[in-house]
């Protein structure tokens, strides 16, 4: 008989707002006199007895905040998990397989256990085999070590875990939340990197990742992209048996993503094992030798598949089906079909600009001329440090140009999502109401923004308590709310998983068309930009010194320009139509270069 799992997302449970445990009052078992759902004496929130739960489905359907999940696990999971966080909390059922001399990529949704698996394998979290009641004592740690190694004794992971628990494995780990680095480390970037340089490659990595001009700055003064580079370099400089990278491409431009991928690939040459979690599938494809899929249900449970070849692994994930296990974990496949809709060439021009110049102490930007029209998504790509955010600030009236002309066809309202959202102390519901007003109650808004972006369950959460991906989606929704004529989104895909990136692109595109407004999107994910954009602006120049702008141009021309400037060729996967980076000097790479077709359609 399959085991039943009852999950309550504690941050979404609000007994004081649902009439004091609506779920408990509706529960048939409770109404028969037994205590299936009760109020926790510690948290004052709901707790569910999984042995008494009948799986009737009433409480998850009626909970106004989508806090409750009742799941009948597949029969193959009729065993203890490797780790459970607490009563009615998330369960992880197995671990990724570490392989020396190989880069293993991990692909899966947010909130499904990827980072938890990394923390266990890195020794930062001791797996409890589902017994979350055990106290954190040395005796219990030894007991768990023995139990876990026994569980994996007949697998390739057995020896690794034994060595890990006896401190015989050296780990180097780059965490996901690099924005926390300034809170943990003081001083300059160079001081931090010198402390961890065990290979003597500090200068080589700093030069390769273009950090020479900022490595002497204080950690607290670095941008998100610079912090990411420092964290990656620090991880690579250590001599380790296993390297873990949790979302290394976030905040990095496309040039840096390729450079980081190449550096990470060299680590396996030291007979080390490397594991990477990544949501940019083009980068994941390029960086990995093998793929493991993690599937299950967000916030409920996670399961790792067997290791697969890179192409098959990513394509199986996009299909939502794992043939070896006969498991369909998503009811629909993810397809990257090209849009059949094209903007009206006679649409009203909202913004036109000509000969814009803006100079700072060490940087100057020159924008020749262009226009932004209603019903159009204008995508912007280019390396960091070329003035993309400066341009966005100019057309958003956040900055004044030194010279040139910006013409607004009429008085227009502009909504702007910055690169790094700064959450205020307010609930998601109140934040969106402030922006959307009564429109928030409309069926179209509920269906196309709240549901597609999976925001409804976050309404009572405080902005300050959201994850990086949740915060991005809420800020995008806030920008799309109201009566703005021009929406400007700076790196909206950061921290968002593949499914939500596609949903986000569809929401932005549908909103732009339905409202007959214009949208400008700056992003580094090639697949996201290709899926979303109607036209492109390409930024070129000398990063950190000067930038120039080409376009607006057709998307194919823009993609070709940006990839040519980076010396990279892309192809389309024949089954999923996803973008794939060609291996340097491969037959297809040479053929596309000879034809001048860096972006193969």
XYZ file of C-alpha atoms in Angstrom:
601
model
C 0.000 0.000 0.000
C 1.348 3.420 -0.974
C 2.281 5.747 1.856
C 0.328 8.970 2.277
C 2.194 12.223 2.753
C 0.607 15.264 4.430
C 2.496 18.511 3.871
C 1.772 21.914 5.390
C 3.749 24.890 4.160
C 4.101 26.711 7.452
C 4.772 30.134 5.936
C 1.449 29.919 4.062
C -0.665 28.665 6.989
C -2.602 31.574 8.566
C -5.111 30.231 11.145
C -5.946 33.761 12.313
C -7.164 34.651 8.807
C -9.171 31.531 7.953
C -11.454 31.479 10.986
C -9.156 29.514 13.312
C -8.207 26.373 11.344
C -10.843 26.016 8.647
C -9.167 22.745 7.638
C -9.732 21.212 11.096
C -13.390 22.205 11.116
C -13.998 20.625 7.688
C -11.999 17.424 8.262
C -14.362 14.355 8.327
C -12.048 12.510 10.718
C -12.120 15.432 13.153
C -15.909 15.576 12.876
C -16.029 11.895 13.864
C -14.244 12.781 17.092
C -10.606 11.988 16.252
C -7.792 14.525 16.062
C -6.503 14.284 12.504
C -5.923 18.048 12.151
C -5.033 20.062 15.210
C -3.309 23.280 16.194
C 0.367 22.907 17.061
C 1.079 24.079 20.629
C 4.431 25.431 19.406
C 3.663 27.186 16.123
C -0.102 27.743 16.642
C -0.542 26.476 13.081
C -2.128 23.324 11.675
C -0.567 19.872 12.023
C -1.903 16.696 10.401
C -1.642 13.127 11.677
C -0.678 11.171 8.550
C -1.824 7.864 10.061
C -5.352 9.210 10.602
C -5.620 11.096 7.314
C -7.936 9.329 4.856
C -6.845 11.360 1.840
C -10.352 12.748 1.271
C -8.880 15.863 -0.360
C -11.127 18.387 1.410
C -8.470 20.330 3.316
C -6.106 21.017 0.360
C -9.051 22.101 -1.806
C -10.592 24.373 0.825
C -7.436 25.916 2.316
C -7.636 29.548 1.122
C -3.828 29.850 1.063
C -2.916 26.552 -0.682
C -0.840 25.601 2.336
C -1.898 21.931 2.495
C -0.872 19.073 0.200
C -2.105 15.493 0.616
C -0.143 13.112 -1.602
C -0.333 9.382 -2.192
C 3.281 8.536 -2.954
C 4.139 6.130 -5.798
C 4.574 2.549 -4.587
C 8.269 2.626 -5.477
C 8.638 5.270 -2.723
C 7.151 3.046 -0.049
C 10.294 3.466 2.036
C 11.865 5.924 4.439
C 13.247 9.082 2.833
C 16.889 10.059 3.108
C 15.795 13.216 4.909
C 12.658 14.900 6.240
C 12.631 18.421 7.609
C 9.891 17.905 10.209
C 6.303 16.894 10.779
C 4.209 17.597 7.661
C 7.370 18.829 5.943
C 9.345 18.141 2.781
C 10.939 14.718 2.130
C 13.942 13.890 -0.061
C 14.119 10.246 -1.100
C 17.593 9.731 -2.528
C 20.796 11.486 -3.505
C 22.604 12.359 -6.741
C 25.444 10.059 -7.757
C 28.932 11.518 -7.541
C 31.349 10.493 -10.315
C 35.049 11.268 -10.364
C 36.300 12.882 -13.528
C 32.792 13.939 -14.558
C 30.529 16.990 -14.358
C 27.017 15.914 -13.356
C 24.250 18.446 -14.003
C 21.124 18.466 -11.821
C 17.884 19.695 -13.372
C 14.554 20.214 -11.612
C 12.020 22.697 -10.318
C 12.584 25.107 -7.442
C 11.522 23.805 -4.029
C 12.043 20.162 -4.914
C 15.219 19.343 -2.975
C 18.200 20.188 -5.214
C 19.933 22.456 -2.712
C 19.049 20.087 0.149
C 20.767 17.217 -1.705
C 23.858 19.385 -2.179
C 23.965 20.309 1.504
C 23.774 16.632 2.494
C 26.526 15.639 0.065
C 28.661 18.570 1.235
C 28.288 17.550 4.883
C 26.329 20.668 5.829
C 23.168 18.677 6.637
C 23.073 15.266 8.334
C 20.333 13.125 6.741
C 17.869 11.806 9.328
C 16.260 9.002 7.262
C 12.869 10.514 7.989
C 13.229 10.565 11.796
C 13.041 14.314 12.353
C 12.470 13.815 16.105
C 16.106 12.875 16.755
C 17.945 15.467 18.816
C 21.191 16.938 17.520
C 23.587 14.981 19.754
C 26.922 13.334 18.935
C 25.461 9.922 19.765
C 22.548 10.423 17.361
C 24.911 11.709 14.667
C 26.941 8.493 14.894
C 23.714 6.470 14.751
C 22.576 8.306 11.633
C 25.984 7.987 9.988
C 25.825 4.208 10.458
C 22.235 3.979 9.191
C 22.876 6.104 6.116
C 26.044 4.279 5.079
C 24.239 0.944 5.565
C 21.414 2.171 3.308
C 23.935 2.986 0.568
C 26.380 0.150 1.253
C 25.696 -1.591 -2.063
C 25.947 1.574 -4.170
C 28.789 3.724 -5.487
C 27.733 6.358 -2.937
C 28.491 4.115 0.030
C 32.246 4.740 0.163
C 31.764 8.460 -0.466
C 29.391 8.812 2.487
C 31.678 6.796 4.774
C 34.613 9.038 3.839
C 32.432 12.156 4.158
C 31.286 11.244 7.682
C 34.909 10.542 8.687
C 36.106 13.871 7.244
C 38.165 12.165 4.540
C 36.535 14.066 1.681
C 37.511 17.628 0.873
C 34.549 19.690 -0.330
C 34.397 23.003 -2.172
C 30.877 24.424 -2.314
C 29.411 27.497 -4.023
C 25.990 28.188 -2.488
C 22.965 29.558 -4.315
C 22.417 32.780 -2.365
C 25.589 34.686 -3.276
C 23.893 37.965 -2.308
C 24.432 36.843 1.294
C 28.232 36.931 0.843
C 28.696 40.569 2.004
C 26.935 39.665 5.277
C 29.351 36.795 5.907
C 32.671 38.213 4.665
C 34.256 41.646 5.063
C 37.235 43.201 3.313
C 38.078 43.223 -0.370
C 37.528 40.511 -2.960
C 41.277 40.028 -3.465
C 41.774 39.501 0.278
C 39.128 36.769 0.310
C 40.513 35.037 -2.772
C 44.121 35.085 -1.514
C 43.008 33.281 1.649
C 41.521 30.364 -0.287
C 43.992 30.127 -3.195
C 45.448 26.625 -2.877
C 46.288 26.216 -6.576
C 48.104 29.444 -7.399
C 45.576 30.239 -10.133
C 44.049 33.378 -8.628
C 45.383 35.799 -11.264
C 44.490 33.413 -14.096
C 40.849 33.103 -12.996
C 40.492 36.816 -12.206
C 41.732 37.759 -15.677
C 39.660 35.095 -17.431
C 36.425 36.282 -15.763
C 37.209 39.997 -16.313
C 37.433 40.864 -12.615
C 40.760 42.722 -12.806
C 39.152 46.162 -12.436
C 36.957 45.236 -9.463
C 38.890 42.611 -7.505
C 40.330 45.291 -5.180
C 36.861 46.591 -4.272
C 35.156 45.739 -1.015
C 32.895 42.690 -1.069
C 30.012 44.947 0.013
C 30.504 47.171 -3.072
C 30.375 44.403 -5.693
C 27.452 43.909 -8.080
C 25.509 40.649 -8.225
C 27.506 39.449 -11.238
C 30.801 40.333 -9.569
C 29.776 38.549 -6.366
C 28.902 35.468 -8.409
C 32.303 35.499 -10.105
C 34.129 35.908 -6.783
C 32.169 32.995 -5.278
C 32.913 30.778 -8.307
C 36.617 31.652 -8.318
C 36.861 31.024 -4.559
C 35.261 27.601 -5.053
C 37.588 26.690 -7.931
C 40.772 27.847 -6.152
C 40.421 25.230 -3.420
C 41.930 21.766 -3.830
C 38.964 19.463 -3.387
C 37.699 15.968 -4.105
C 34.216 17.214 -4.968
C 33.048 20.619 -6.216
C 29.434 21.755 -5.874
C 28.008 24.723 -7.802
C 24.459 25.827 -6.994
C 23.135 28.027 -9.855
C 26.465 29.475 -11.048
C 25.008 31.420 -14.003
C 22.667 33.738 -12.059
C 23.523 37.429 -12.661
C 26.183 36.489 -15.249
C 26.068 37.641 -18.852
C 26.254 35.119 -21.676
C 30.011 35.630 -22.138
C 30.734 34.921 -18.493
C 28.425 31.885 -18.482
C 30.495 30.240 -21.196
C 33.780 31.140 -19.474
C 32.542 29.796 -16.139
C 31.381 26.589 -17.839
C 34.843 26.085 -19.314
C 36.549 26.677 -15.965
C 34.222 24.233 -14.193
C 34.879 21.620 -16.901
C 38.639 21.811 -16.172
C 38.076 20.792 -12.540
C 37.277 17.204 -13.548
C 40.771 16.942 -15.070
C 42.116 16.913 -11.499
C 40.225 13.605 -11.021
C 37.656 15.490 -8.989
C 33.894 15.046 -9.092
C 31.777 18.071 -10.033
C 28.061 18.688 -9.557
C 26.109 21.658 -10.929
C 22.533 22.854 -10.372
C 21.443 25.164 -13.180
C 18.192 26.532 -14.666
C 19.678 27.940 -17.885
C 19.396 24.762 -19.969
C 21.785 25.958 -22.693
C 24.483 26.512 -20.039
C 23.589 23.234 -18.279
C 23.867 21.380 -21.594
C 27.271 22.940 -22.293
C 28.715 22.426 -18.818
C 27.586 18.834 -18.105
C 28.845 15.358 -19.001
C 25.784 13.663 -17.502
C 22.349 14.744 -16.262
C 20.250 13.672 -13.294
C 16.610 14.749 -13.103
C 15.027 15.534 -9.759
C 11.240 15.284 -9.827
C 8.317 15.103 -7.407
C 6.094 17.907 -6.098
C 7.278 21.350 -5.093
C 7.532 21.796 -1.295
C 6.431 18.156 -0.808
C 8.981 15.594 -1.956
C 11.846 15.032 -4.380
C 13.290 11.973 -6.139
C 16.501 11.670 -8.193
C 16.496 9.761 -11.474
C 19.369 7.619 -12.677
C 22.194 9.385 -14.488
C 21.591 10.006 -18.215
C 23.383 11.375 -21.224
C 23.122 15.158 -21.451
C 20.833 15.418 -24.481
C 18.510 12.607 -23.401
C 18.426 13.831 -19.797
C 17.423 17.391 -20.654
C 14.954 16.248 -23.317
C 13.339 13.741 -20.910
C 12.982 16.562 -18.396
C 11.344 18.811 -20.966
C 9.045 15.944 -21.991
C 8.084 15.431 -18.323
C 8.537 11.669 -18.584
C 11.283 9.299 -17.376
C 11.135 6.123 -19.508
C 13.378 4.016 -17.241
C 11.069 4.519 -14.246
C 7.859 4.818 -16.298
C 7.135 8.029 -14.374
C 5.317 11.037 -15.801
C 6.059 13.911 -13.421
C 4.493 16.678 -15.529
C 1.226 16.458 -17.449
C 2.553 18.456 -20.398
C 5.831 18.706 -22.348
C 7.800 21.948 -22.579
C 8.175 22.987 -26.210
C 10.124 25.969 -27.510
C 8.003 26.728 -30.550
C 8.505 30.020 -32.320
C 5.754 32.597 -31.989
C 3.463 32.842 -35.011
C 2.378 36.314 -33.931
C 4.257 39.350 -35.225
C 3.866 42.981 -34.158
C 1.945 45.451 -36.295
C 4.523 47.437 -38.320
C 2.142 50.416 -38.258
C 1.692 50.346 -34.466
C 1.978 53.578 -32.509
C 5.506 54.555 -31.460
C 5.695 55.128 -27.703
C 9.349 56.110 -27.372
C 11.858 57.251 -29.970
C 15.458 58.211 -29.291
C 18.402 59.572 -31.264
C 22.114 60.115 -30.592
C 21.851 59.499 -26.860
C 25.109 59.960 -24.955
C 25.685 59.355 -21.275
C 29.079 59.478 -19.599
C 30.272 58.576 -16.137
C 33.757 58.811 -14.641
C 35.032 55.654 -16.364
C 32.259 54.702 -18.779
C 30.372 56.174 -21.736
C 27.324 54.955 -23.676
C 26.304 55.983 -27.198
C 22.894 55.021 -28.608
C 22.324 56.025 -32.246
C 18.607 55.875 -32.906
C 15.598 53.634 -32.505
C 12.004 53.367 -31.392
C 9.776 51.276 -29.185
C 6.250 50.486 -30.408
C 3.015 49.302 -28.856
C 2.392 45.550 -28.836
C 6.122 44.826 -29.052
C 8.576 43.059 -26.721
C 12.045 44.497 -27.266
C 14.736 42.124 -25.946
C 18.166 43.426 -24.960
C 21.314 41.292 -24.861
C 25.028 41.919 -24.446
C 27.867 41.482 -21.986
C 27.705 43.109 -18.568
C 29.334 46.509 -18.295
C 28.165 47.753 -21.727
C 25.394 50.050 -20.500
C 22.226 47.961 -20.762
C 20.935 49.078 -17.365
C 22.023 52.651 -18.157
C 19.940 52.545 -21.351
C 16.965 51.161 -19.460
C 17.295 53.962 -16.906
C 17.458 56.553 -19.699
C 14.250 55.457 -21.413
C 12.585 55.043 -17.986
C 13.480 58.622 -17.041
C 15.573 57.337 -14.139
C 18.612 59.032 -15.721
C 19.026 62.123 -17.885
C 21.113 61.864 -21.064
C 24.080 64.222 -21.457
C 23.009 64.834 -25.040
C 20.615 63.514 -27.645
C 16.878 63.306 -27.813
C 14.295 61.058 -26.182
C 10.802 61.652 -27.491
C 7.655 60.347 -25.850
C 4.748 60.411 -28.288
C 2.544 61.441 -25.390
C 2.613 61.475 -21.614
C 3.146 57.791 -20.831
C 3.348 55.823 -17.617
C 6.371 53.564 -17.126
C 6.734 50.563 -14.772
C 10.254 49.365 -13.984
C 11.549 46.170 -12.362
C 15.179 46.679 -11.336
C 17.889 44.075 -11.711
C 17.989 43.427 -7.957
C 14.500 43.854 -6.418
C 14.561 45.409 -2.949
C 11.573 44.003 -1.029
C 9.685 46.243 1.368
C 7.835 45.149 4.503
C 4.448 44.397 2.934
C 2.390 41.335 2.016
C 2.258 40.166 -1.596
C -1.497 40.816 -1.660
C -1.187 44.424 -0.515
C 1.730 45.046 -2.880
C -0.245 43.792 -5.898
C -3.443 45.605 -4.837
C -1.492 48.841 -4.651
C -0.416 48.324 -8.263
C -3.426 46.569 -9.813
C -6.363 47.945 -7.843
C -9.695 46.409 -8.849
C -8.132 44.781 -11.917
C -6.640 42.204 -9.555
C -10.146 40.760 -9.068
C -10.794 40.270 -12.795
C -10.889 36.760 -14.229
C -8.237 37.581 -16.825
C -5.800 38.838 -14.166
C -6.422 35.805 -11.952
C -5.958 33.346 -14.815
C -3.073 34.939 -16.701
C -0.989 36.441 -13.920
C -1.915 34.925 -10.554
C -2.332 31.331 -11.753
C 0.302 31.162 -14.497
C 2.950 32.683 -12.234
C 1.761 30.606 -9.242
C 1.430 33.715 -7.066
C -1.974 33.063 -5.488
C -0.499 30.892 -2.744
C 1.956 33.675 -1.818
C -0.625 36.403 -1.190
C -0.323 36.411 2.600
C 3.483 36.101 2.568
C 5.684 39.100 3.287
C 7.879 40.241 0.388
C 10.905 40.056 2.681
C 10.326 36.331 3.276
C 10.114 35.249 -0.385
C 12.766 33.216 -2.170
C 14.716 34.796 -5.027
C 12.502 33.219 -7.702
C 9.256 34.065 -5.899
C 10.369 37.673 -5.460
C 11.154 38.007 -9.166
C 7.712 36.717 -10.183
C 5.898 39.014 -7.753
C 7.844 42.080 -8.908
C 7.138 41.229 -12.555
C 3.435 40.843 -11.693
C 3.575 44.220 -9.945
C 5.032 45.824 -13.069
C 2.364 44.247 -15.279
C -0.394 45.519 -12.990
C -2.053 48.874 -13.474
C -2.222 51.055 -16.562
C 1.412 51.459 -17.629
C 2.198 52.086 -21.298
C 5.795 50.851 -21.087
C 7.064 47.938 -18.974
C 10.820 47.670 -18.382
C 12.102 44.398 -16.880
C 15.795 44.046 -15.965
C 16.832 40.331 -15.744
C 13.402 38.870 -14.870
C 14.530 35.221 -15.270
C 17.076 35.260 -12.400
C 16.517 32.394 -9.891
C 13.428 31.154 -11.799
C 13.216 27.511 -12.902
C 12.608 26.347 -16.474
C 8.826 25.847 -16.207
C 8.314 29.246 -14.634
C 10.596 30.922 -17.190
C 8.334 29.701 -19.988
C 5.218 30.772 -18.052
C 6.824 34.131 -17.345
C 7.654 34.664 -21.015
C 4.084 33.790 -22.027
C 2.588 36.115 -19.411
C 4.780 39.034 -20.478
C 4.042 38.472 -24.161
C 0.274 37.993 -23.702
C 0.037 41.041 -21.440
C 1.948 43.206 -23.938
C -0.385 42.180 -26.755
C -3.666 42.299 -24.814
C -2.988 45.717 -23.288
C -1.383 47.031 -26.502
C 1.586 48.371 -24.555
C 5.352 48.006 -25.056
C 7.803 45.937 -23.029
C 11.598 46.090 -22.805
C 13.341 43.011 -21.361
C 17.031 42.738 -20.440
C 18.119 39.119 -19.922
C 21.036 36.733 -20.502
C 19.166 33.457 -21.019
C 19.278 32.905 -24.803
C 16.325 30.497 -24.757
C 14.210 32.920 -22.702
C 15.040 35.885 -24.953
C 14.485 33.916 -28.179
C 11.119 32.681 -26.905
C 9.969 36.092 -25.686
C 11.383 38.827 -27.889
C 9.900 40.333 -31.056
C 12.905 42.515 -31.840
C 16.356 42.936 -30.320
C 18.887 45.511 -29.227
C 22.485 44.242 -29.182
C 25.055 45.956 -26.958
C 28.706 45.881 -28.026
C 31.888 47.654 -26.953
C 34.503 47.453 -24.211
C 32.941 46.292 -20.902
C 33.341 48.843 -18.141
C 34.609 51.535 -20.536
C 32.273 52.129 -23.463
C 29.141 50.700 -24.999
C 27.340 51.088 -28.302
C 23.937 49.830 -29.433
C 22.888 48.022 -32.626
C 19.204 47.842 -33.473
C 16.340 47.451 -32.986
C 16.755 44.573 -35.434
C 14.956 41.349 -36.267
C 15.478 38.608 -33.692
C 17.451 36.261 -35.963
C 19.800 39.093 -36.970
C 20.207 40.152 -33.348
C 20.960 36.644 -32.125
C 23.511 36.208 -34.907
C 25.219 39.503 -34.015
C 25.476 38.786 -30.310
C 26.782 35.243 -30.785
C 29.272 36.305 -33.452
C 30.681 38.950 -31.125
C 31.120 36.253 -28.465
C 32.555 33.644 -30.817
C 29.842 31.101 -29.978
C 27.561 29.120 -32.299
C 24.154 27.710 -31.373
C 22.005 25.034 -32.954
C 18.425 23.936 -32.332
C 17.674 20.513 -30.861
C 15.719 18.508 -33.427
C 13.198 17.147 -30.884
C 12.520 20.068 -28.517
C 13.675 23.088 -30.576
C 15.735 24.255 -27.589
C 18.949 26.218 -28.113
C 22.175 24.235 -27.710
C 25.730 25.597 -27.682
C 28.013 23.886 -30.190
C 31.265 22.453 -28.885
C 34.196 24.614 -30.091
C 35.730 23.316 -33.358
C 33.049 20.673 -33.775
C 31.949 19.940 -37.351
C 28.695 21.906 -36.919
C 30.534 24.778 -35.208
C 32.961 25.078 -38.141
C 30.182 24.769 -40.711
C 28.030 27.510 -39.121
C 31.023 29.851 -38.752
C 31.946 29.395 -42.404
C 28.390 30.356 -43.393
C 28.220 33.249 -40.914
C 25.211 31.628 -39.235
C 26.031 31.687 -35.532
C 22.396 31.184 -34.586
C 21.005 28.279 -36.561
C 17.277 28.449 -37.272
